[in-house]
mmCIF file of C-alpha atoms in Angstrom:
data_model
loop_
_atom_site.group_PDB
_atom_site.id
_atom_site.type_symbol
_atom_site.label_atom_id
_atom_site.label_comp_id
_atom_site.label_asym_id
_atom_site.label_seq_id
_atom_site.Cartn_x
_atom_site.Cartn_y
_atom_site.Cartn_z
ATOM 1 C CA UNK A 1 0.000 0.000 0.000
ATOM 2 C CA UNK A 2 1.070 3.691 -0.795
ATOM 3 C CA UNK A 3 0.341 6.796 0.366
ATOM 4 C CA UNK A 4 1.327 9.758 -1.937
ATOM 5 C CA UNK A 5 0.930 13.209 -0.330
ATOM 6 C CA UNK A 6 0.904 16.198 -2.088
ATOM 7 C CA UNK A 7 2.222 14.293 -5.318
ATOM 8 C CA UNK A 8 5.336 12.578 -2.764
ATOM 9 C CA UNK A 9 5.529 9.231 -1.335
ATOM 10 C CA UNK A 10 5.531 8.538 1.926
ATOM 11 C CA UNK A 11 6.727 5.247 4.220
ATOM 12 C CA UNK A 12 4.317 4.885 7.170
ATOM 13 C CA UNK A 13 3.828 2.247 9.745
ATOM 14 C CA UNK A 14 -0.104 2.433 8.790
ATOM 15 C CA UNK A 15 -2.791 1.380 11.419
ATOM 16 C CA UNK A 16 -5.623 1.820 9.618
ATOM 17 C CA UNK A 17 -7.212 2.461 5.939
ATOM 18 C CA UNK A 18 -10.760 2.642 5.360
ATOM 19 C CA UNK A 19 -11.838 3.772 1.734
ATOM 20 C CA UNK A 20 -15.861 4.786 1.474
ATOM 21 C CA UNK A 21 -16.968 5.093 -1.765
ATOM 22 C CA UNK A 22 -20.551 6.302 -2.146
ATOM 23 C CA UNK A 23 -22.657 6.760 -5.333
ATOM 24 C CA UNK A 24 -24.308 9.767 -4.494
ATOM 25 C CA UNK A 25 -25.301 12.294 -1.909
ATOM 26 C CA UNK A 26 -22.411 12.463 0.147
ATOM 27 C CA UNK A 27 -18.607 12.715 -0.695
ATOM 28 C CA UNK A 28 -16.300 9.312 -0.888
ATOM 29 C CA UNK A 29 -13.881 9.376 1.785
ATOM 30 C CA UNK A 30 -10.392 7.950 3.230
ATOM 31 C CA UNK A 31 -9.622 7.741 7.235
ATOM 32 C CA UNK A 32 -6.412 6.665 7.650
ATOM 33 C CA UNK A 33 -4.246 6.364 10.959
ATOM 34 C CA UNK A 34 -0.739 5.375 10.865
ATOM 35 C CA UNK A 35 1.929 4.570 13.969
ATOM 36 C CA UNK A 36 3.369 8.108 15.821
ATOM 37 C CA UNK A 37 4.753 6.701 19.190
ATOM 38 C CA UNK A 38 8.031 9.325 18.425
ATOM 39 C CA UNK A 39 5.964 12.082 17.898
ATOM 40 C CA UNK A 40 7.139 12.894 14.765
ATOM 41 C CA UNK A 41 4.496 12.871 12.484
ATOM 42 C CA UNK A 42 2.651 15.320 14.456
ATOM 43 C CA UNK A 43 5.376 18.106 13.457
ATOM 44 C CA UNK A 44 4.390 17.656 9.974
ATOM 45 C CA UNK A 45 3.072 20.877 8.556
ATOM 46 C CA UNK A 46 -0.226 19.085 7.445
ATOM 47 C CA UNK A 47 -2.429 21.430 5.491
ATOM 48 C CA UNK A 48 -6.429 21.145 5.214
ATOM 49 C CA UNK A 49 -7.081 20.817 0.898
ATOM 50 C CA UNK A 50 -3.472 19.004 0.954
ATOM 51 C CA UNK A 51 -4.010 15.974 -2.053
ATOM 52 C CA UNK A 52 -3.282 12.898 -0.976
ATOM 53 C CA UNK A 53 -4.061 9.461 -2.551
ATOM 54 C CA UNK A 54 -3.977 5.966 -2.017
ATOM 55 C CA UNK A 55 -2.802 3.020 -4.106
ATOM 56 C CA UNK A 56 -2.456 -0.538 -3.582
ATOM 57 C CA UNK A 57 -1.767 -2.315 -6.687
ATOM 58 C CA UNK A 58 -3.594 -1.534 -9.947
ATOM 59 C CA UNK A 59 -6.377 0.466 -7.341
ATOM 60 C CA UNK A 60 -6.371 3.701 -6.723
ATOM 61 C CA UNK A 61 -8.715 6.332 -4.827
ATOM 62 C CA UNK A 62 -7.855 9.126 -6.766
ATOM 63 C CA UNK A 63 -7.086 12.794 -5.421
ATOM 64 C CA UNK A 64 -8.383 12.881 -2.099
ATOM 65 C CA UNK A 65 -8.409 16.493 0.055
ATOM 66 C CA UNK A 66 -7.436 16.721 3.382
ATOM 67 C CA UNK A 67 -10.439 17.927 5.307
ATOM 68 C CA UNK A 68 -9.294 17.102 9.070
ATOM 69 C CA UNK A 69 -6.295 15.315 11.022
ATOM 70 C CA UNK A 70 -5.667 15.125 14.539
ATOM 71 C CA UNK A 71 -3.300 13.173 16.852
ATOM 72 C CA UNK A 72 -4.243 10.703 19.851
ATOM 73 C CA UNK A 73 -1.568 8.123 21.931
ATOM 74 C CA UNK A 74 1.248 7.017 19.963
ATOM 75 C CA UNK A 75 -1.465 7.485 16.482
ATOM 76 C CA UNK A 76 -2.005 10.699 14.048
ATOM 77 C CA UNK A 77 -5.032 10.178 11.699
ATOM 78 C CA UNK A 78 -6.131 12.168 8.683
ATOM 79 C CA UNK A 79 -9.576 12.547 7.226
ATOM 80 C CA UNK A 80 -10.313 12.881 3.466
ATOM 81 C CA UNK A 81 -12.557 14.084 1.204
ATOM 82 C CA UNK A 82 -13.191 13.529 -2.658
ATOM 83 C CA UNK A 83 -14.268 17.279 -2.441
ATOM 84 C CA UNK A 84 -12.367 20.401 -1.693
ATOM 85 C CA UNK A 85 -13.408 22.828 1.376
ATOM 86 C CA UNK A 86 -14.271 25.691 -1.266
ATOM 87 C CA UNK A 87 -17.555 23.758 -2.200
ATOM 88 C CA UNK A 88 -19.064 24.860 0.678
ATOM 89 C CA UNK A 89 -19.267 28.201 -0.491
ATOM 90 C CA UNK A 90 -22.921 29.646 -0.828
ATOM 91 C CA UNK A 91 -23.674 31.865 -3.952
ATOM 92 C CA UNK A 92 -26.848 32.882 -5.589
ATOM 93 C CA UNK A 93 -27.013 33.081 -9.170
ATOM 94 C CA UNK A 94 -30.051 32.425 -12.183
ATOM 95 C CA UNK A 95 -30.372 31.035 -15.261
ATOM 96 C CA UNK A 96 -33.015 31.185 -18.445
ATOM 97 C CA UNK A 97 -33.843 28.798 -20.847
ATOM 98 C CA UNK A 98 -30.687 26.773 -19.994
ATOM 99 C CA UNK A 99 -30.113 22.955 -20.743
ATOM 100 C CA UNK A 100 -29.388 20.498 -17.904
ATOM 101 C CA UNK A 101 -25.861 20.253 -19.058
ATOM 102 C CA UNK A 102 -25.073 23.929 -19.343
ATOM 103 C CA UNK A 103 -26.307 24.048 -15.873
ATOM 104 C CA UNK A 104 -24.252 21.149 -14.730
ATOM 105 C CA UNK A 105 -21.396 22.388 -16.574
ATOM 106 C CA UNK A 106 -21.244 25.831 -14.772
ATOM 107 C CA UNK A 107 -21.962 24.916 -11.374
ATOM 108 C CA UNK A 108 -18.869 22.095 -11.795
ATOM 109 C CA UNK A 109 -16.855 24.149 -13.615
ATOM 110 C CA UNK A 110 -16.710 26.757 -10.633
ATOM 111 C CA UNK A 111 -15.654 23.895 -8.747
ATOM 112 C CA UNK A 112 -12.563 23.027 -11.026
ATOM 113 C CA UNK A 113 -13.901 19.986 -11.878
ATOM 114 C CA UNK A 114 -14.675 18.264 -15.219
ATOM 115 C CA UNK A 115 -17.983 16.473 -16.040
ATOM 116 C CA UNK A 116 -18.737 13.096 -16.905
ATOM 117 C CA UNK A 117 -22.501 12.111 -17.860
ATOM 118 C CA UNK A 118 -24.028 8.441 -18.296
ATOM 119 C CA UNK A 119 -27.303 7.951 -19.430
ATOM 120 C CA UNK A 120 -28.687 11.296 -19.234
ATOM 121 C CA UNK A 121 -31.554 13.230 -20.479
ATOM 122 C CA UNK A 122 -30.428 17.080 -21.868
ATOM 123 C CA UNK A 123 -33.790 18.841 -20.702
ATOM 124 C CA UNK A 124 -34.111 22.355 -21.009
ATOM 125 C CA UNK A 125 -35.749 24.683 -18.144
ATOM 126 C CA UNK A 126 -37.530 27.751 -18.389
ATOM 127 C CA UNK A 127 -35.751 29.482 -15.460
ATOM 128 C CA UNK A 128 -33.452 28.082 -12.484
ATOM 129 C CA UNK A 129 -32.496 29.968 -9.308
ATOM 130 C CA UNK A 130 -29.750 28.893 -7.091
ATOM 131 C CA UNK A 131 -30.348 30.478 -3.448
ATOM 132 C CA UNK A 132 -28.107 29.939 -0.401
ATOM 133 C CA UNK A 133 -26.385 26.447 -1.348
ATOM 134 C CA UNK A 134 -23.026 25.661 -2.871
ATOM 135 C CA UNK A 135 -22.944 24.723 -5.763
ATOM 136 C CA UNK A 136 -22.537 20.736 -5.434
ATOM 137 C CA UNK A 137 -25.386 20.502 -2.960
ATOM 138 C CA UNK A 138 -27.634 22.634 -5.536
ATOM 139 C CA UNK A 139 -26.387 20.026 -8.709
ATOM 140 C CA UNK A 140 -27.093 17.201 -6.241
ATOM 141 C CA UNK A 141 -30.244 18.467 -5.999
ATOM 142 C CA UNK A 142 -31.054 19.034 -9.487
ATOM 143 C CA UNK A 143 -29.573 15.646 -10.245
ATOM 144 C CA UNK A 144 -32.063 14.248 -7.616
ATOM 145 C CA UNK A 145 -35.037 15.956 -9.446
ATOM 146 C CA UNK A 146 -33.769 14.068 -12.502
ATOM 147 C CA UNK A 147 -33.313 10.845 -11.542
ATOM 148 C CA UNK A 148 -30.104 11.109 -11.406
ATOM 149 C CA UNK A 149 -27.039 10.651 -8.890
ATOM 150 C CA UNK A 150 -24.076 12.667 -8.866
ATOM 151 C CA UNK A 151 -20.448 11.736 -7.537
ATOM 152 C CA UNK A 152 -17.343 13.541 -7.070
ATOM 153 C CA UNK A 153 -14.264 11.329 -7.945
ATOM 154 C CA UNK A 154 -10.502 12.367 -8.324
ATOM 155 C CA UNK A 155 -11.652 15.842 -9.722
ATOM 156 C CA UNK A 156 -14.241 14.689 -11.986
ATOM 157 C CA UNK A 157 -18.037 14.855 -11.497
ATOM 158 C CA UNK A 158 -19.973 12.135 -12.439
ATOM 159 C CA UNK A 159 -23.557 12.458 -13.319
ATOM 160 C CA UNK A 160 -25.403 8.715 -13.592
ATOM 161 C CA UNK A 161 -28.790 7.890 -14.340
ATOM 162 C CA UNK A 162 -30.425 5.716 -12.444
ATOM 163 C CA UNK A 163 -32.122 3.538 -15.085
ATOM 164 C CA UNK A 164 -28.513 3.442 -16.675
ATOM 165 C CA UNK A 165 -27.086 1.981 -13.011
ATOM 166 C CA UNK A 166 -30.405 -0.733 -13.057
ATOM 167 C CA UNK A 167 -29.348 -1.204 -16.632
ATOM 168 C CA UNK A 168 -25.934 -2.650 -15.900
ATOM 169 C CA UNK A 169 -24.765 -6.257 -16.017
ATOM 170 C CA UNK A 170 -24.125 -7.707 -12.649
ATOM 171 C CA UNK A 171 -20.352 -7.703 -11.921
ATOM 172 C CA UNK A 172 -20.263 -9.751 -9.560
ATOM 173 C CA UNK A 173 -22.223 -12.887 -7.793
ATOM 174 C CA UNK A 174 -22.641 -13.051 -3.836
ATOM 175 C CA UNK A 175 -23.776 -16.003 -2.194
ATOM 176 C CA UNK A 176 -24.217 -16.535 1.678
ATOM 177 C CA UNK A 177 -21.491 -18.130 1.736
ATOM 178 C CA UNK A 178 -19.203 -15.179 0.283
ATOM 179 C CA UNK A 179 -20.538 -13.254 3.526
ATOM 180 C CA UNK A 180 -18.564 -12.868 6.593
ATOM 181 C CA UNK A 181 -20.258 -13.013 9.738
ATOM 182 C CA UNK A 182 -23.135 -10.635 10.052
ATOM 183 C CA UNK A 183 -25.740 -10.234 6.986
ATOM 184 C CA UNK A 184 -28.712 -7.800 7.198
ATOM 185 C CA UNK A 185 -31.397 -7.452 4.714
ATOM 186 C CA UNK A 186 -34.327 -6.140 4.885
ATOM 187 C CA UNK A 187 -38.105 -4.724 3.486
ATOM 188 C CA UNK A 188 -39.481 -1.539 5.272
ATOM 189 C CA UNK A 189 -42.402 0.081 4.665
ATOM 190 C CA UNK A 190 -40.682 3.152 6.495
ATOM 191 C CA UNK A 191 -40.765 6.245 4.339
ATOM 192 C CA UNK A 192 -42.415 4.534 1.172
ATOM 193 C CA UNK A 193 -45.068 6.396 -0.670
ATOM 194 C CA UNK A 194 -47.515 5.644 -3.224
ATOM 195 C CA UNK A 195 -47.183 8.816 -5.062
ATOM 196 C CA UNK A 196 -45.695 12.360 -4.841
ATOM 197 C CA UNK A 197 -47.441 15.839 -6.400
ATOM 198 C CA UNK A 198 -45.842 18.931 -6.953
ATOM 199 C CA UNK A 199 -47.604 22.398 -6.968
ATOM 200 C CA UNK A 200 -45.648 25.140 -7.832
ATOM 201 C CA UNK A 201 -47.415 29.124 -7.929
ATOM 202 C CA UNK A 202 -45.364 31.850 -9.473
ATOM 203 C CA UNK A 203 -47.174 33.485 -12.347
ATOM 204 C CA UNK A 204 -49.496 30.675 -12.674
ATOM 205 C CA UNK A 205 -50.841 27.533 -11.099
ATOM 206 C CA UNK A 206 -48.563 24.419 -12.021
ATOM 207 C CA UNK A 207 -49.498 20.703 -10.732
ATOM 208 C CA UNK A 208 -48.202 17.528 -11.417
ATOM 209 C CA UNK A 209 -48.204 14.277 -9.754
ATOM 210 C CA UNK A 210 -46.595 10.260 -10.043
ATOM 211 C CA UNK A 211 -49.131 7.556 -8.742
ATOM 212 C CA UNK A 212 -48.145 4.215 -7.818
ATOM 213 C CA UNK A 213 -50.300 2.336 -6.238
ATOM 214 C CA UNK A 214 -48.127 -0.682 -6.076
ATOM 215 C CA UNK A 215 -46.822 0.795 -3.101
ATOM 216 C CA UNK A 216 -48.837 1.324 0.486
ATOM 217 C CA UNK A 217 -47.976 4.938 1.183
ATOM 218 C CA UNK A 218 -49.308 8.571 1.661
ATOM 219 C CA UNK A 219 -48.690 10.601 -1.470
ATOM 220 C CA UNK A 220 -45.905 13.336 -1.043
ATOM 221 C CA UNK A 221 -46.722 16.403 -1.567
ATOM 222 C CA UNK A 222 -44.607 19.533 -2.156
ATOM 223 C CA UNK A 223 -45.054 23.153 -3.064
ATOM 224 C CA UNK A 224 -41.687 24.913 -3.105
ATOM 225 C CA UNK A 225 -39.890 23.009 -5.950
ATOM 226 C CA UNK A 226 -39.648 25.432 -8.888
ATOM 227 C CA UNK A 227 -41.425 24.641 -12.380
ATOM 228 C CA UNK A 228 -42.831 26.041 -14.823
ATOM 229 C CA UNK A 229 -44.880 23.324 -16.805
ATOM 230 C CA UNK A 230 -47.400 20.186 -16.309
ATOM 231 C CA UNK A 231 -44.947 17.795 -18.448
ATOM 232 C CA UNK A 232 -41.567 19.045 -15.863
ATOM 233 C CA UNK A 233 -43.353 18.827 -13.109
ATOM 234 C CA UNK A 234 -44.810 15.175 -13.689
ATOM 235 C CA UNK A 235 -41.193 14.226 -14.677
ATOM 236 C CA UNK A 236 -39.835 15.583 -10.931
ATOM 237 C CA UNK A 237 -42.706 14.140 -9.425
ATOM 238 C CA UNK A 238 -42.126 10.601 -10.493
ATOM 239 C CA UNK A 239 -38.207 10.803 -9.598
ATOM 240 C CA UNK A 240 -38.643 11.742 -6.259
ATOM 241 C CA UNK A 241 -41.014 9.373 -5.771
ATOM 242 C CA UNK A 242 -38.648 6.932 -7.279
ATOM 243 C CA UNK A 243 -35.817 8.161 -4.730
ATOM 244 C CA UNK A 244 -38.053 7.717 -1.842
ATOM 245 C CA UNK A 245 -39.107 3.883 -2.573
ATOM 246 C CA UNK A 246 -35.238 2.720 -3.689
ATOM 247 C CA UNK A 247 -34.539 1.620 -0.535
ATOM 248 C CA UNK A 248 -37.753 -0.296 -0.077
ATOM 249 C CA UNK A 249 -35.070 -3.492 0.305
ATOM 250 C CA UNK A 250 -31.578 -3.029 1.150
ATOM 251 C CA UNK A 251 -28.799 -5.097 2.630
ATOM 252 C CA UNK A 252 -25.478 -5.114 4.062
ATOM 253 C CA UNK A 253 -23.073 -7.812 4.630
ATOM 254 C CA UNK A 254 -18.904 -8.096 4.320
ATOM 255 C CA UNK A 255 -16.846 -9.969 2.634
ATOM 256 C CA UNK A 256 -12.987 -10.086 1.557
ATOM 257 C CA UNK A 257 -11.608 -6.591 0.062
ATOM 258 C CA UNK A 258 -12.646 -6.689 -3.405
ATOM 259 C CA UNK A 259 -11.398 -3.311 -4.633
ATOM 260 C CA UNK A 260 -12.677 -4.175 -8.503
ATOM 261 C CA UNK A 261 -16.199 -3.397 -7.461
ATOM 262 C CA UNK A 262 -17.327 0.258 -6.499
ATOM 263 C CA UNK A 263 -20.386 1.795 -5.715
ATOM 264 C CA UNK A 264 -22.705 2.276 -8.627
ATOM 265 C CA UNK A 265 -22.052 -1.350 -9.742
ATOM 266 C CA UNK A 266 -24.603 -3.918 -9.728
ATOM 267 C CA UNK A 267 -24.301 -7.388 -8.256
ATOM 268 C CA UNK A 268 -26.344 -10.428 -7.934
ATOM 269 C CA UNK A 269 -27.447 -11.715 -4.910
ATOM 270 C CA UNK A 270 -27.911 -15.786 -4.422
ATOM 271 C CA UNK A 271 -28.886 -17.986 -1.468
ATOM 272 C CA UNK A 272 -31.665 -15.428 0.619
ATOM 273 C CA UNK A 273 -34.811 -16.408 -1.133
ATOM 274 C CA UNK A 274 -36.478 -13.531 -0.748
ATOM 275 C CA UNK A 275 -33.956 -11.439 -0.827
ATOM 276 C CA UNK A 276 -32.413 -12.761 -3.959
ATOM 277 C CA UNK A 277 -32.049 -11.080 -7.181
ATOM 278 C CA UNK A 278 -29.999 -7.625 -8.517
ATOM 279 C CA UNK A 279 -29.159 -5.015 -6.368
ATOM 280 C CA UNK A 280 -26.998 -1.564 -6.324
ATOM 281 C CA UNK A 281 -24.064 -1.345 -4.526
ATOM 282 C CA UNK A 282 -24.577 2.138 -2.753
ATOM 283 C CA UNK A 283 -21.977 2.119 -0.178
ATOM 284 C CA UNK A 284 -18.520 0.181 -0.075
ATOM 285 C CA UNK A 285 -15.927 0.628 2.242
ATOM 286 C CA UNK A 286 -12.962 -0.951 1.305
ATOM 287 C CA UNK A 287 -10.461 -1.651 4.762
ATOM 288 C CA UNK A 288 -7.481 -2.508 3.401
ATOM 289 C CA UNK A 289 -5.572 -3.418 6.810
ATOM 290 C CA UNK A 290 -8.206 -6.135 7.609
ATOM 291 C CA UNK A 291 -8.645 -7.161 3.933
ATOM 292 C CA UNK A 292 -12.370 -6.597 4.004
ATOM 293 C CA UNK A 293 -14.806 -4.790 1.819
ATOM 294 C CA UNK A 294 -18.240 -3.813 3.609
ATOM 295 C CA UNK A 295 -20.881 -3.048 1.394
ATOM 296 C CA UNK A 296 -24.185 -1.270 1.567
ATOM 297 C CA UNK A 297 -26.881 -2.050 -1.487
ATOM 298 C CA UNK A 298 -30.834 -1.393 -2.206
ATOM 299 C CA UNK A 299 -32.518 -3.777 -4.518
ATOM 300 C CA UNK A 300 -33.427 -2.791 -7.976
ATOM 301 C CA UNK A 301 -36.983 -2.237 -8.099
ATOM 302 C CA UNK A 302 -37.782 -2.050 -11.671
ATOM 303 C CA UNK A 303 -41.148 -0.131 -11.973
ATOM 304 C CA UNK A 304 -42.280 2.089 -14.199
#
């Protein structure tokens, strides 16, 4: 295992490595401690934003940014993030009759990042205001109204559909017998809805709703998402409802590190009954001092 910091490699006695990789909604991270019983680490001049990255063999997290770091008995640990402090800065800004991917492209490009799309829809929008959030949390958000899920990865943004991610070929098969120790899967009714419905008054009356009555829920409803037409307003309707009821079944079980698979990936699931069948992989973290891989997946539900 290496550790390059700030482009340099460094030789550590290293304690611990844990690699979370997420597929949307909040950053991918590193926490990793290393051996300090001389105190010397400690007199490092360790800078928040400082790039480091970590590779073991043909893997590789990428840039990584310092975000915190602190020292206990005989240990110094650092915290990383895929994303830079800056991104917490709050702006306000509009746009008019702008494409998704204009949008996406300015908000990322203030963020010195470059965009990658997969399965995406270009829609266009009438008007979008930005108001007291940064700009990643307001492209999450967009993304979220989309059916999309966004990702910040070794300076890139990532913007991923989610039918293209239920689309994919499994990568991998897990059986029970892959798992190590504890498995949990489950179905909850908690936070499921049958439907979601959008009203929106600026210069005129705008509804739109999703209805599923598949599901046993209340039906969502919202009035201070901003759009301007029956057909948008259907389509945002429909996707949250959609991110509410993904994790209708979810799971999470360990087994050995298994750095080929990241989240986003599919995998097939074998040997629950119930609970069999394809899944996402939303959460892995990879802990590469115990050689273990813990992983966090929702079922793929399928519906229209």
């Amino acid at each position: 295992m290496k550790l390059i910091y700030e482009g340099v490699e460094i030789n550590l006695k290293i304690l611990e490595c844990k690699i979370t990789d997420n597929i949307g909604d909040k950053a991918d991270s590193i926490i990793i401690s290393f051996a300090d019983s001389e105190l010397k680490y400690r007199q490092w001049n360790f800078k928040k934003n400082d790039c480091i990255e970590i590779i073991e063999g043909l893997f590789s997290t990428g840039k990584m940014y310092i975000d915190d770091f602190g020292c206990s008995n005989g240990k110094y640990t650092i915290k990383a993030l895929s994303i830079k402090k800056k991104t917490k800065t709050k702006n306000t800004r509009a746009w008019e009759n702008v494409r998704f991917l204009d949008l996406a492209k300015d908000l990322v490009k203030e963020e010195g990042l470059n965009l990658k799309t997969y399965g995406i829809e270009n829609y266009i929008y009438e008007r979008v205001d930005k108001d007291k959030r940064n700009n990643i949390d307001f492209l999450n958000f967009r993304c979220m109204l989309e059916g999309y899920n966004l990702k910040i990865s070794n300076n890139e943004a990532l913007i991923i559909s989610e039918t293209f991610l239920e689309e994919q070929i499994e990568e991998i098969i897990i059986c029970k017998e892959d798992m190590i120790n504890k498995y949990d899967f489950k179905t909850t009714s908690n936070n499921i809805i049958s439907g979601c419905e959008i009203i929106y008054n600026s210069d005129f009356l705008v509804k739109g709703r999703y209805i599923n009555r598949k599901f046993n829920g209340e039906i969502l409803k919202i009035n201070d998402i901003q759009t301007y037409n029956i057909v948008e307003a259907n389509r945002f309707s429909k996707n949250i409802f959609k991110k509410y009821n993904k994790y209708e079944t979810i799971g999470k079980f360990t087994i050995k590190k298994n750095t080929n698979i990241s989240a986003g990936n599919t995998i097939k699931i074998l040997d629950l009954e119930l609970f069999n069948g394809k899944y996402i992989i939303e959460k892995v973290i990879h802990d590469l001092v115990n050689n273990q891989s813990k992983i966090n997946v929702r079922k793929v539900n399928g519906y229209e």
